[in-house]
Amino acid sequence: MRQFNFCSGPAALPQSVLLQAQQQLLDWQGRGCSVMEISHRSPEFIAVAEQAEQDLRDLLSIPRHYKVLFLSGGATAQFSAVPWNLFGGDSFRRADYLQTGHWSNKAIAEARRYGEVNVVATSAEQNFNYVPEAASWQASEGAAYLHYTSNETIHGVEFPYVPEVSCPLIADMSSNILSQPLAVEKFGVIYAGAQKNIGPSGISVVIVRDDLLDRAVAEIPRSLSWKVAADAGSMDNTPATFAWYLSGLVFKWLKAEGGVTAMAALNQRKSSLLYDFIDHSNFYHNSVALSSRSRMNVPFTLADNKLDALFVNEATEAGLLNLKGHRSVGGMRASLYNAVSLQAVQALVAFMGDFEQRNG
Ligand SMILES: *Cc1c(COP(=O)(O)O)cnc(C)c1O
């Protein structure tokens, strides 16, 4: 039986999408084989790919002067791709990075291998539990771009606004893309691994403004080049066809559910329900600054960490899966992506109340 799944990634997918994929698996469109057993260059698959792109463009109102790419290698490949694609222009080989947690740390470490990184602001001194005030940022002159992580999946910190900067703005949106409406035109590049809020692992979405496609370092590896990918319709080599198809089913599901506006309202309700419960309890605790709390990933601790294993075991038995926190921060984490229902969060809160009564 399917249970409520709070996994941080690869994360829960909508049940109706999985059922549809199951129904179509052996005999897709009456063609006698599955969608993952045909050429990516066939008209049939090209139609799947183009429809997915169009639906994503509709969902996020992506302007025409942006390319939408579907690439392999995960968000981690984009940590390398960003400097490779943007350090070859007229500006210095220098970029501004906001340091707000685990994932921005990884992006910074990778960019440092190719150029100079100026850390504009950091929340490291408080264990990454807030977004530094924009007034305190120290941007550099002539940076090729500014990079930030719009939602820190492990630390549970989310930017409540889009940064205003004078250079191209690059965002790792792996864990909050499609969770709310987005002003794409404020960005140079947006990228996201699919396995949090889009689809299965194996594919990433990169949304890149056309004028940034000619800034690559000359020696850029072919497989990291946005220009090469854009010119080839993301098919310079074989793409992750099944992941692309499944992401397309999720986009259709999102549209049917009312799109990102409906998701924003639902995500607000879900996360408020859990945060309100935690804040009214002396047993559970979330240490993220109120204004920086993530609507997608809610890390929390119990009053006594010796109860952690019991909590996870009993939750699993109660049909609430994958609540163990990331190994680097400990405690618990509930990820509340689009495919996690309000009922799932209600069930979680009811279980947490019961567990507190018995162990608090
Ligand atoms: C999960 C995650 C990544 C890493 O994604 P991979 O696809 O495993 O490379 C990067 N950034 C953020 C914000 C993430 O949540």
Tab-separated table of C-alpha atoms and ligand atoms in Angstrom:
chain	number	residue	atom	x	y	z
A	1	MET	CA	0.000	0.000	0.000
A	2	ARG	CA	1.260	3.510	-0.773
A	3	GLN	CA	2.212	5.533	2.288
A	4	PHE	CA	2.832	9.199	2.997
A	5	ASN	CA	6.368	9.901	1.833
A	6	PHE	CA	8.407	12.851	3.136
A	7	CYS	CA	11.652	11.959	1.369
A	8	SER	CA	13.943	14.879	0.526
A	9	GLY	CA	14.917	13.371	-2.813
A	10	PRO	CA	14.372	11.439	-4.915
A	11	ALA	CA	10.998	12.456	-3.588
A	12	ALA	CA	7.343	11.465	-3.775
A	13	LEU	CA	5.667	11.629	-7.170
A	14	PRO	CA	1.936	12.139	-7.732
A	15	GLN	CA	0.145	8.801	-7.560
A	16	SER	CA	-1.866	9.548	-10.702
A	17	VAL	CA	1.358	10.108	-12.620
A	18	LEU	CA	2.771	6.778	-11.489
A	19	LEU	CA	-0.451	4.999	-12.419
A	20	GLN	CA	-0.423	6.586	-15.851
A	21	ALA	CA	3.194	5.564	-16.399
A	22	GLN	CA	2.337	2.059	-15.248
A	23	GLN	CA	-0.594	1.807	-17.652
A	24	GLN	CA	1.536	3.053	-20.529
A	25	LEU	CA	4.669	1.134	-19.665
A	26	LEU	CA	4.408	-1.964	-21.860
A	27	ASP	CA	2.456	-0.494	-24.719
A	28	TRP	CA	2.882	3.255	-25.057
A	29	GLN	CA	0.367	4.928	-27.382
A	30	GLY	CA	-0.481	1.527	-28.859
A	31	ARG	CA	2.989	1.260	-30.381
A	32	GLY	CA	3.796	-2.128	-28.877
A	33	CYS	CA	6.732	-0.931	-26.790
A	34	SER	CA	7.459	1.529	-24.005
A	35	VAL	CA	8.444	5.160	-24.407
A	36	MET	CA	11.942	4.326	-23.124
A	37	GLU	CA	12.517	1.802	-25.893
A	38	ILE	CA	12.323	4.157	-28.857
A	39	SER	CA	14.816	6.533	-30.413
A	40	HIS	CA	15.115	9.932	-28.807
A	41	ARG	CA	15.190	11.264	-32.371
A	42	SER	CA	11.915	9.651	-33.398
A	43	PRO	CA	9.028	12.038	-34.109
A	44	GLU	CA	7.112	10.292	-31.312
A	45	PHE	CA	9.694	11.098	-28.665
A	46	ILE	CA	10.381	14.590	-30.023
A	47	ALA	CA	6.681	15.267	-29.524
A	48	VAL	CA	6.945	14.128	-25.881
A	49	ALA	CA	10.000	16.333	-25.354
A	50	GLU	CA	8.458	19.391	-26.969
A	51	GLN	CA	5.189	19.015	-25.079
A	52	ALA	CA	7.063	18.793	-21.758
A	53	GLU	CA	8.982	21.951	-22.595
A	54	GLN	CA	5.816	23.797	-23.622
A	55	ASP	CA	3.995	22.778	-20.450
A	56	LEU	CA	6.918	23.940	-18.306
A	57	ARG	CA	7.005	27.221	-20.230
A	58	ASP	CA	3.280	27.649	-19.575
A	59	LEU	CA	3.582	26.784	-15.875
A	60	LEU	CA	6.373	29.290	-15.189
A	61	SER	CA	5.493	31.839	-17.910
A	62	ILE	CA	9.005	31.492	-19.304
A	63	PRO	CA	9.694	34.320	-21.786
A	64	ARG	CA	10.638	33.455	-25.372
A	65	HIS	CA	14.175	34.782	-25.017
A	66	TYR	CA	15.018	31.971	-22.611
A	67	LYS	CA	16.016	28.450	-23.647
A	68	VAL	CA	14.714	25.487	-21.676
A	69	LEU	CA	17.168	22.579	-21.527
A	70	PHE	CA	16.695	19.053	-20.197
A	71	LEU	CA	20.152	17.785	-19.238
A	72	SER	CA	21.823	14.853	-17.516
A	73	GLY	CA	24.248	15.023	-14.620
A	74	GLY	CA	22.021	16.479	-11.926
A	75	ALA	CA	22.301	19.849	-10.251
A	76	THR	CA	25.868	18.890	-9.353
A	77	ALA	CA	26.848	18.957	-13.028
A	78	GLN	CA	25.443	22.489	-13.134
A	79	PHE	CA	27.733	23.540	-10.250
A	80	SER	CA	30.519	22.988	-12.816
A	81	ALA	CA	28.528	24.114	-15.846
A	82	VAL	CA	27.773	27.563	-14.411
A	83	PRO	CA	31.423	28.751	-14.236
A	84	TRP	CA	32.377	26.949	-17.456
A	85	ASN	CA	29.526	28.625	-19.338
A	86	LEU	CA	29.911	32.109	-17.868
A	87	PHE	CA	33.625	32.695	-17.177
A	88	GLY	CA	34.559	33.161	-20.847
A	89	GLY	CA	32.860	36.516	-21.440
A	90	ASP	CA	34.264	40.018	-21.138
A	91	SER	CA	34.013	40.141	-17.354
A	92	PHE	CA	36.664	38.855	-14.975
A	93	ARG	CA	36.832	35.197	-14.071
A	94	ARG	CA	35.197	36.159	-10.833
A	95	ALA	CA	31.752	35.403	-9.487
A	96	ASP	CA	29.700	36.376	-6.446
A	97	TYR	CA	28.188	33.589	-4.359
A	98	LEU	CA	25.782	33.680	-1.441
A	99	GLN	CA	26.716	31.059	1.139
A	100	THR	CA	23.600	29.850	2.910
A	101	GLY	CA	24.102	26.126	3.496
A	102	HIS	CA	25.227	22.743	2.250
A	103	TRP	CA	24.315	23.147	-1.422
A	104	SER	CA	25.660	26.666	-1.905
A	105	ASN	CA	28.858	25.416	-0.248
A	106	LYS	CA	29.196	22.743	-2.881
A	107	ALA	CA	28.509	25.212	-5.680
A	108	ILE	CA	31.168	27.561	-4.254
A	109	ALA	CA	33.780	24.825	-3.919
A	110	GLU	CA	33.276	23.821	-7.546
A	111	ALA	CA	33.398	27.393	-8.914
A	112	ARG	CA	36.659	28.029	-7.013
A	113	ARG	CA	38.352	25.458	-9.239
A	114	TYR	CA	37.840	27.675	-12.291
A	115	GLY	CA	38.015	31.240	-11.056
A	116	GLU	CA	37.769	33.624	-8.162
A	117	VAL	CA	34.783	33.342	-5.849
A	118	ASN	CA	33.684	36.289	-3.752
A	119	VAL	CA	31.412	35.176	-0.930
A	120	VAL	CA	28.942	38.057	-0.849
A	121	ALA	CA	27.436	37.038	2.483
A	122	THR	CA	27.401	33.961	4.661
A	123	SER	CA	25.293	32.548	7.454
A	124	ALA	CA	27.949	29.971	8.387
A	125	GLU	CA	28.542	31.539	11.821
A	126	GLN	CA	24.972	30.585	12.805
A	127	ASN	CA	24.964	27.119	11.301
A	128	PHE	CA	23.156	28.368	8.213
A	129	ASN	CA	19.854	29.082	9.901
A	130	TYR	CA	18.943	32.315	8.126
A	131	VAL	CA	19.239	34.286	4.879
A	132	PRO	CA	21.674	37.206	5.371
A	133	GLU	CA	20.089	40.673	5.011
A	134	ALA	CA	20.550	42.041	1.498
A	135	ALA	CA	21.817	45.334	2.991
A	136	SER	CA	24.868	43.474	4.346
A	137	TRP	CA	25.950	41.882	1.049
A	138	GLN	CA	29.377	42.745	-0.314
A	139	ALA	CA	29.050	42.382	-4.081
A	140	SER	CA	32.210	42.663	-6.165
A	141	GLU	CA	32.879	44.918	-9.138
A	142	GLY	CA	32.715	43.178	-12.488
A	143	ALA	CA	31.490	39.790	-11.310
A	144	ALA	CA	30.462	37.481	-14.139
A	145	TYR	CA	27.346	36.520	-12.188
A	146	LEU	CA	25.841	36.099	-8.728
A	147	HIS	CA	24.847	32.593	-7.673
A	148	TYR	CA	22.489	31.628	-4.870
A	149	THR	CA	20.534	28.615	-3.682
A	150	SER	CA	16.888	29.638	-3.472
A	151	ASN	CA	16.094	26.801	-1.086
A	152	GLU	CA	18.682	25.015	1.047
A	153	THR	CA	17.233	21.509	1.106
A	154	ILE	CA	19.258	20.282	4.082
A	155	HIS	CA	19.198	23.364	6.318
A	156	GLY	CA	15.559	24.192	5.566
A	157	VAL	CA	16.315	27.799	4.603
A	158	GLU	CA	14.472	29.486	1.744
A	159	PHE	CA	14.905	32.949	0.252
A	160	PRO	CA	11.595	34.791	0.761
A	161	TYR	CA	12.421	37.079	-2.199
A	162	VAL	CA	14.463	37.199	-5.409
A	163	PRO	CA	17.804	39.012	-4.916
A	164	GLU	CA	18.260	42.302	-6.808
A	165	VAL	CA	21.704	42.401	-8.408
A	166	SER	CA	23.373	44.226	-11.274
A	167	CYS	CA	25.041	41.158	-12.843
A	168	PRO	CA	23.305	38.033	-14.201
A	169	LEU	CA	21.491	36.217	-11.413
A	170	ILE	CA	21.953	32.420	-11.297
A	171	ALA	CA	19.790	30.247	-9.050
A	172	ASP	CA	19.948	26.646	-7.957
A	173	MET	CA	16.216	25.985	-7.554
A	174	SER	CA	16.449	22.219	-7.254
A	175	SER	CA	14.172	21.982	-4.256
A	176	ASN	CA	11.663	24.787	-4.741
A	177	ILE	CA	11.144	25.236	-8.468
A	178	LEU	CA	7.445	25.051	-9.410
A	179	SER	CA	6.397	25.551	-5.781
A	180	GLN	CA	5.140	29.085	-6.467
A	181	PRO	CA	4.919	31.650	-9.301
A	182	LEU	CA	8.307	32.882	-10.489
A	183	ALA	CA	9.504	36.062	-12.235
A	184	VAL	CA	11.817	34.248	-14.650
A	185	GLU	CA	12.846	37.524	-16.315
A	186	LYS	CA	14.768	38.513	-13.171
A	187	PHE	CA	17.193	35.628	-13.758
A	188	GLY	CA	20.055	34.881	-16.071
A	189	VAL	CA	19.938	31.152	-15.390
A	190	ILE	CA	17.728	28.901	-13.283
A	191	TYR	CA	18.621	25.246	-12.841
A	192	ALA	CA	17.112	22.361	-10.925
A	193	GLY	CA	17.680	18.656	-10.562
A	194	ALA	CA	14.341	16.985	-11.243
A	195	GLN	CA	14.120	14.577	-8.327
A	196	LYS	CA	12.743	17.008	-5.742
A	197	ASN	CA	9.880	18.905	-7.291
A	198	ILE	CA	9.773	17.878	-10.948
A	199	GLY	CA	10.134	14.170	-11.636
A	200	PRO	CA	12.502	11.243	-11.165
A	201	SER	CA	16.281	11.607	-10.851
A	202	GLY	CA	18.429	11.516	-13.970
A	203	ILE	CA	17.458	14.807	-15.532
A	204	SER	CA	17.831	18.500	-14.763
A	205	VAL	CA	16.041	21.526	-16.102
A	206	VAL	CA	18.148	24.558	-17.073
A	207	ILE	CA	16.429	27.800	-18.050
A	208	VAL	CA	18.957	30.157	-19.618
A	209	ARG	CA	18.612	33.635	-21.116
A	210	ASP	CA	19.674	33.669	-24.782
A	211	ASP	CA	22.348	36.366	-24.442
A	212	LEU	CA	24.259	34.243	-21.890
A	213	LEU	CA	24.841	31.422	-24.355
A	214	ASP	CA	28.007	32.917	-25.845
A	215	ARG	CA	30.048	33.428	-22.658
A	216	ALA	CA	31.559	29.979	-22.311
A	217	VAL	CA	35.224	29.290	-21.653
A	218	ALA	CA	36.694	28.007	-24.942
A	219	GLU	CA	37.760	24.641	-23.494
A	220	ILE	CA	34.352	23.888	-21.968
A	221	PRO	CA	33.566	20.156	-21.976
A	222	ARG	CA	30.998	19.548	-24.676
A	223	SER	CA	28.618	17.794	-22.278
A	224	LEU	CA	28.458	20.884	-20.024
A	225	SER	CA	27.843	23.443	-22.759
A	226	TRP	CA	24.428	25.122	-22.658
A	227	LYS	CA	25.074	26.442	-26.189
A	228	VAL	CA	25.681	22.974	-27.575
A	229	ALA	CA	22.597	21.688	-25.740
A	230	ALA	CA	20.438	24.596	-26.892
A	231	ASP	CA	21.487	24.175	-30.523
A	232	ALA	CA	20.683	20.458	-30.349
A	233	GLY	CA	17.344	20.694	-28.522
A	234	SER	CA	18.991	19.033	-25.497
A	235	MET	CA	19.788	16.043	-27.724
A	236	ASP	CA	23.462	16.468	-28.517
A	237	ASN	CA	23.699	13.002	-27.023
A	238	THR	CA	21.038	10.617	-25.750
A	239	PRO	CA	18.953	12.364	-23.089
A	240	ALA	CA	17.279	10.653	-20.121
A	241	THR	CA	14.164	9.879	-22.137
A	242	PHE	CA	12.100	8.147	-19.467
A	243	ALA	CA	12.823	10.860	-16.887
A	244	TRP	CA	11.917	13.494	-19.492
A	245	TYR	CA	8.635	11.734	-20.288
A	246	LEU	CA	7.765	11.326	-16.611
A	247	SER	CA	8.580	14.969	-15.889
A	248	GLY	CA	6.170	15.821	-18.694
A	249	LEU	CA	3.434	13.825	-16.967
A	250	VAL	CA	4.118	15.778	-13.764
A	251	PHE	CA	3.818	19.084	-15.672
A	252	LYS	CA	0.405	17.964	-17.012
A	253	TRP	CA	-0.622	16.985	-13.474
A	254	LEU	CA	0.486	20.389	-12.162
A	255	LYS	CA	-1.566	22.168	-14.806
A	256	ALA	CA	-4.628	20.087	-13.934
A	257	GLU	CA	-4.126	20.908	-10.242
A	258	GLY	CA	-4.240	24.635	-10.956
A	259	GLY	CA	-0.581	25.355	-11.711
A	260	VAL	CA	1.971	27.094	-9.526
A	261	THR	CA	-0.533	29.537	-8.022
A	262	ALA	CA	-2.554	26.680	-6.583
A	263	MET	CA	0.660	24.962	-5.477
A	264	ALA	CA	1.842	28.115	-3.682
A	265	ALA	CA	-1.377	28.271	-1.658
A	266	LEU	CA	-1.247	24.578	-0.827
A	267	ASN	CA	2.457	24.679	0.072
A	268	GLN	CA	1.797	27.619	2.379
A	269	ARG	CA	-0.971	25.708	4.131
A	270	LYS	CA	1.089	22.545	4.473
A	271	SER	CA	4.199	24.196	5.856
A	272	SER	CA	2.267	26.549	8.182
A	273	LEU	CA	0.427	23.588	9.642
A	274	LEU	CA	3.694	21.877	10.525
A	275	TYR	CA	5.560	24.993	11.709
A	276	ASP	CA	2.612	26.115	13.863
A	277	PHE	CA	2.486	22.716	15.468
A	278	ILE	CA	6.248	22.710	16.137
A	279	ASP	CA	6.190	26.256	17.507
A	280	HIS	CA	3.397	25.410	19.944
A	281	SER	CA	5.246	22.393	21.263
A	282	ASN	CA	8.013	22.280	23.866
A	283	PHE	CA	9.077	18.901	22.565
A	284	TYR	CA	9.831	19.688	18.905
A	285	HIS	CA	12.072	22.468	17.700
A	286	ASN	CA	12.984	24.176	14.420
A	287	SER	CA	15.902	26.628	14.650
A	288	VAL	CA	15.545	28.500	11.357
A	289	ALA	CA	14.800	32.249	11.511
A	290	LEU	CA	11.077	32.801	10.931
A	291	SER	CA	11.488	34.847	7.751
A	292	SER	CA	13.858	32.282	6.192
A	293	ARG	CA	11.932	29.104	6.876
A	294	SER	CA	11.576	26.773	3.927
A	295	ARG	CA	8.102	25.825	2.750
A	296	MET	CA	9.609	22.708	1.187
A	297	ASN	CA	11.956	21.176	3.769
A	298	VAL	CA	11.214	21.356	7.482
A	299	PRO	CA	14.080	20.136	9.669
A	300	PHE	CA	13.221	19.635	13.327
A	301	THR	CA	14.697	18.114	16.448
A	302	LEU	CA	13.154	16.266	19.368
A	303	ALA	CA	13.697	17.378	22.963
A	304	ASP	CA	15.927	14.326	23.486
A	305	ASN	CA	17.888	13.016	20.518
A	306	LYS	CA	17.963	9.566	22.127
A	307	LEU	CA	14.351	9.336	20.964
A	308	ASP	CA	15.266	9.920	17.305
A	309	ALA	CA	15.440	6.283	16.291
A	310	LEU	CA	12.177	5.458	18.069
A	311	PHE	CA	10.480	8.388	16.343
A	312	VAL	CA	11.625	7.275	12.905
A	313	ASN	CA	10.644	3.643	13.534
A	314	GLU	CA	7.198	4.439	14.888
A	315	ALA	CA	6.555	6.967	12.125
A	316	THR	CA	7.445	4.379	9.515
A	317	GLU	CA	5.081	1.885	11.144
A	318	ALA	CA	2.381	4.556	11.071
A	319	GLY	CA	2.869	4.952	7.313
A	320	LEU	CA	4.960	8.140	7.441
A	321	LEU	CA	8.122	7.452	5.475
A	322	ASN	CA	11.601	8.953	5.255
A	323	LEU	CA	11.593	11.481	8.095
A	324	LYS	CA	15.202	10.978	9.173
A	325	GLY	CA	17.229	14.180	8.831
A	326	HIS	CA	20.307	14.551	6.644
A	327	ARG	CA	23.380	12.859	8.115
A	328	SER	CA	25.234	16.198	8.280
A	329	VAL	CA	22.688	17.915	10.549
A	330	GLY	CA	20.897	15.035	12.316
A	331	GLY	CA	17.380	15.242	13.736
A	332	MET	CA	14.350	14.905	11.483
A	333	ARG	CA	13.298	16.469	8.228
A	334	ALA	CA	9.916	16.487	6.549
A	335	SER	CA	10.019	17.431	2.873
A	336	LEU	CA	6.726	18.866	1.671
A	337	TYR	CA	7.124	19.099	-2.094
A	338	ASN	CA	4.180	19.591	-4.464
A	339	ALA	CA	3.327	15.884	-4.586
A	340	VAL	CA	2.995	15.675	-0.776
A	341	SER	CA	-0.663	16.195	0.098
A	342	LEU	CA	-2.223	18.243	2.884
A	343	GLN	CA	-3.555	14.942	4.280
A	344	ALA	CA	0.017	13.692	4.562
A	345	VAL	CA	0.992	16.704	6.673
A	346	GLN	CA	-2.150	16.356	8.793
A	347	ALA	CA	-1.255	12.726	9.442
A	348	LEU	CA	2.305	13.726	10.337
A	349	VAL	CA	1.165	16.371	12.811
A	350	ALA	CA	-1.288	13.944	14.414
A	351	PHE	CA	1.476	11.367	14.808
A	352	MET	CA	3.881	13.953	16.247
A	353	GLY	CA	1.289	15.012	18.820
A	354	ASP	CA	0.697	11.433	19.832
A	355	PHE	CA	4.416	10.674	20.045
A	356	GLU	CA	4.973	13.733	22.227
A	357	GLN	CA	2.188	12.650	24.599
A	358	ARG	CA	3.738	9.255	25.039
A	359	ASN	CA	7.386	10.375	25.281
A	360	GLY	CA	7.407	14.065	26.200
B	1	LIG	C1	19.544	17.748	-4.235
B	1	LIG	C2	20.161	19.067	-4.512
B	1	LIG	C3	21.324	19.195	-5.296
B	1	LIG	C4	22.056	18.010	-5.852
B	1	LIG	O1	21.354	17.427	-6.891
B	1	LIG	P1	21.965	16.207	-7.735
B	1	LIG	O2	20.917	16.028	-8.785
B	1	LIG	O3	22.086	15.046	-6.801
B	1	LIG	O4	23.266	16.621	-8.288
B	1	LIG	C5	21.801	20.477	-5.531
B	1	LIG	N1	21.200	21.554	-5.039
B	1	LIG	C6	20.092	21.482	-4.272
B	1	LIG	C7	19.461	22.722	-3.747
B	1	LIG	C8	19.543	20.228	-3.988
B	1	LIG	O5	18.440	20.138	-3.223
